[in-house]
XYZ file of C-alpha atoms in Angstrom:
152
model
C 8.047 -8.917 18.868
C 8.438 -5.142 18.553
C 5.777 -5.051 15.819
C 3.216 -5.761 18.548
C 4.716 -3.437 21.192
C 2.198 -1.317 23.148
C 3.626 2.007 21.938
C 2.737 2.911 18.311
C 6.078 4.597 17.581
C 7.953 1.450 18.601
C 5.661 -0.587 16.307
C 6.261 1.866 13.457
C 10.042 1.833 13.955
C 10.044 -1.985 13.965
C 8.023 -2.049 10.735
C 10.358 0.483 9.142
C 13.419 -1.587 10.080
C 11.748 -4.692 8.649
C 10.997 -2.765 5.468
C 14.627 -1.753 5.052
C 15.797 -5.311 5.611
C 13.345 -6.721 3.074
C 14.346 -4.129 0.498
C 17.993 -5.094 0.941
C 17.179 -8.793 0.573
C 15.156 -8.151 -2.565
C 18.008 -6.117 -4.008
C 20.593 -8.799 -3.220
C 18.599 -11.950 -3.853
C 15.703 -10.838 -6.053
C 13.125 -12.291 -3.689
C 12.455 -11.699 -0.025
C 10.470 -14.562 1.484
C 8.839 -13.770 4.812
C 8.518 -16.096 7.726
C 4.917 -16.912 8.728
C 5.463 -15.246 12.117
C 6.357 -11.952 10.411
C 3.367 -12.167 8.063
C 1.100 -12.834 11.065
C 2.468 -9.738 12.822
C 1.900 -7.643 9.705
C -1.648 -8.927 9.309
C -2.331 -7.979 12.939
C -0.863 -4.531 12.276
C -3.435 -3.964 9.501
C -6.000 -3.340 12.247
C -3.727 -1.095 14.326
C -5.196 2.141 15.679
C -2.227 4.127 14.370
C -2.537 5.257 10.734
C 1.191 5.050 10.044
C 1.458 1.528 11.454
C -1.392 0.363 9.172
C 0.202 2.125 6.214
C 3.586 0.515 6.805
C 2.028 -2.936 7.361
C 0.074 -2.894 4.110
C 3.166 -1.606 2.297
C 5.294 -4.456 3.675
C 2.766 -7.121 2.775
C 3.535 -6.479 -0.881
C 6.645 -8.617 -0.310
C 4.531 -11.633 0.669
C 2.179 -13.873 -1.317
C -1.249 -12.201 -1.111
C -3.609 -15.191 -1.134
C -3.154 -16.280 2.518
C -4.026 -12.851 3.922
C -6.416 -11.450 1.285
C -9.335 -11.553 3.733
C -7.323 -9.506 6.247
C -6.551 -6.919 3.547
C -10.188 -6.381 2.509
C -11.075 -4.080 5.466
C -8.159 -1.866 4.368
C -10.213 -0.995 1.272
C -12.377 1.125 3.607
C -9.528 2.557 5.681
C -9.872 6.280 6.473
C -6.345 6.824 5.094
C -6.383 6.864 1.302
C -2.783 5.641 1.013
C -3.710 2.516 2.973
C -6.613 1.925 0.562
C -4.393 2.419 -2.494
C -1.764 -0.017 -1.236
C -4.452 -2.569 -0.364
C -5.855 -2.253 -3.895
C -2.380 -2.808 -5.350
C -1.823 -5.911 -3.206
C -5.264 -7.439 -3.828
C -5.043 -6.760 -7.560
C -2.041 -9.116 -7.635
C -4.568 -11.886 -7.056
C -7.094 -10.558 -9.542
C -7.846 -7.037 -10.745
C -11.567 -6.374 -10.347
C -14.143 -3.647 -10.895
C -14.606 -3.561 -7.097
C -10.970 -2.533 -6.646
C -11.292 0.136 -9.342
C -14.389 1.456 -7.538
C -12.317 1.894 -4.365
C -9.931 4.096 -6.352
C -12.835 6.112 -7.790
C -14.057 6.773 -4.229
C -10.618 7.645 -2.870
C -9.117 9.849 -5.560
C -6.442 12.271 -4.400
C -7.812 15.805 -4.192
C -4.871 17.050 -6.222
C -1.803 15.461 -7.735
C 1.014 16.090 -5.255
C 3.583 14.220 -3.215
C 0.859 12.649 -1.048
C -0.447 10.563 -3.942
C 2.680 8.412 -4.286
C 0.860 5.044 -4.117
C -2.084 6.059 -6.317
C -0.515 5.511 -9.787
C 0.622 1.981 -8.874
C -2.885 1.143 -7.667
C -4.386 2.427 -10.933
C -1.891 0.336 -12.916
C -2.708 -2.705 -10.777
C -6.430 -2.696 -11.646
C -5.542 -2.587 -15.334
C -8.445 -2.319 -17.744
C -10.894 -1.749 -14.878
C -9.417 1.733 -14.354
C -11.506 4.445 -15.962
C -9.948 6.941 -18.319
C -10.211 9.653 -15.651
C -8.322 7.453 -13.137
C -5.547 6.871 -15.681
C -5.301 10.610 -16.401
C -5.133 11.402 -12.679
C -2.453 8.723 -12.180
C -0.412 10.323 -14.974
C -0.771 13.735 -13.295
C 0.352 12.236 -9.972
C 3.438 10.738 -11.608
C 4.249 14.105 -13.128
C 3.761 15.883 -9.765
C 6.088 13.358 -8.168
C 8.710 13.892 -10.871
C 8.305 10.321 -12.121
C 7.281 11.226 -15.666
C 7.103 14.058 -18.147
C 3.823 15.600 -19.360
C 2.236 14.265 -22.558
């Protein structure tokens, strides 16, 4: 119920708590099934006016099967927040990587590899062979900037 609260910070806190709980379940049980009511709340949060609420909702939906809410994720490919776009690409690519998803990444490249591009490398990996060489190079630079890899 708090995911739909009128105040955005309450919604964000509820989503964060849900995220922590799902991470714990995945760690303990390997899988974290979500109840339909929770998925419905997350899908509604994809259209929230608050950037952080949308970001957290699309991040949490990675724990759920994508097919039932793929249509709700598609508008996130045009979200003004690049991190929302990148996470939507990653989720939708679980169904099928496409050239359309790679094009979203081409249009929403991080300006520079830094700690704000955390979700970008996963999105590039998710589109697989549709990712251009320049996207793969940028993803590698992002990983390096984040301390997740060493330079070639």
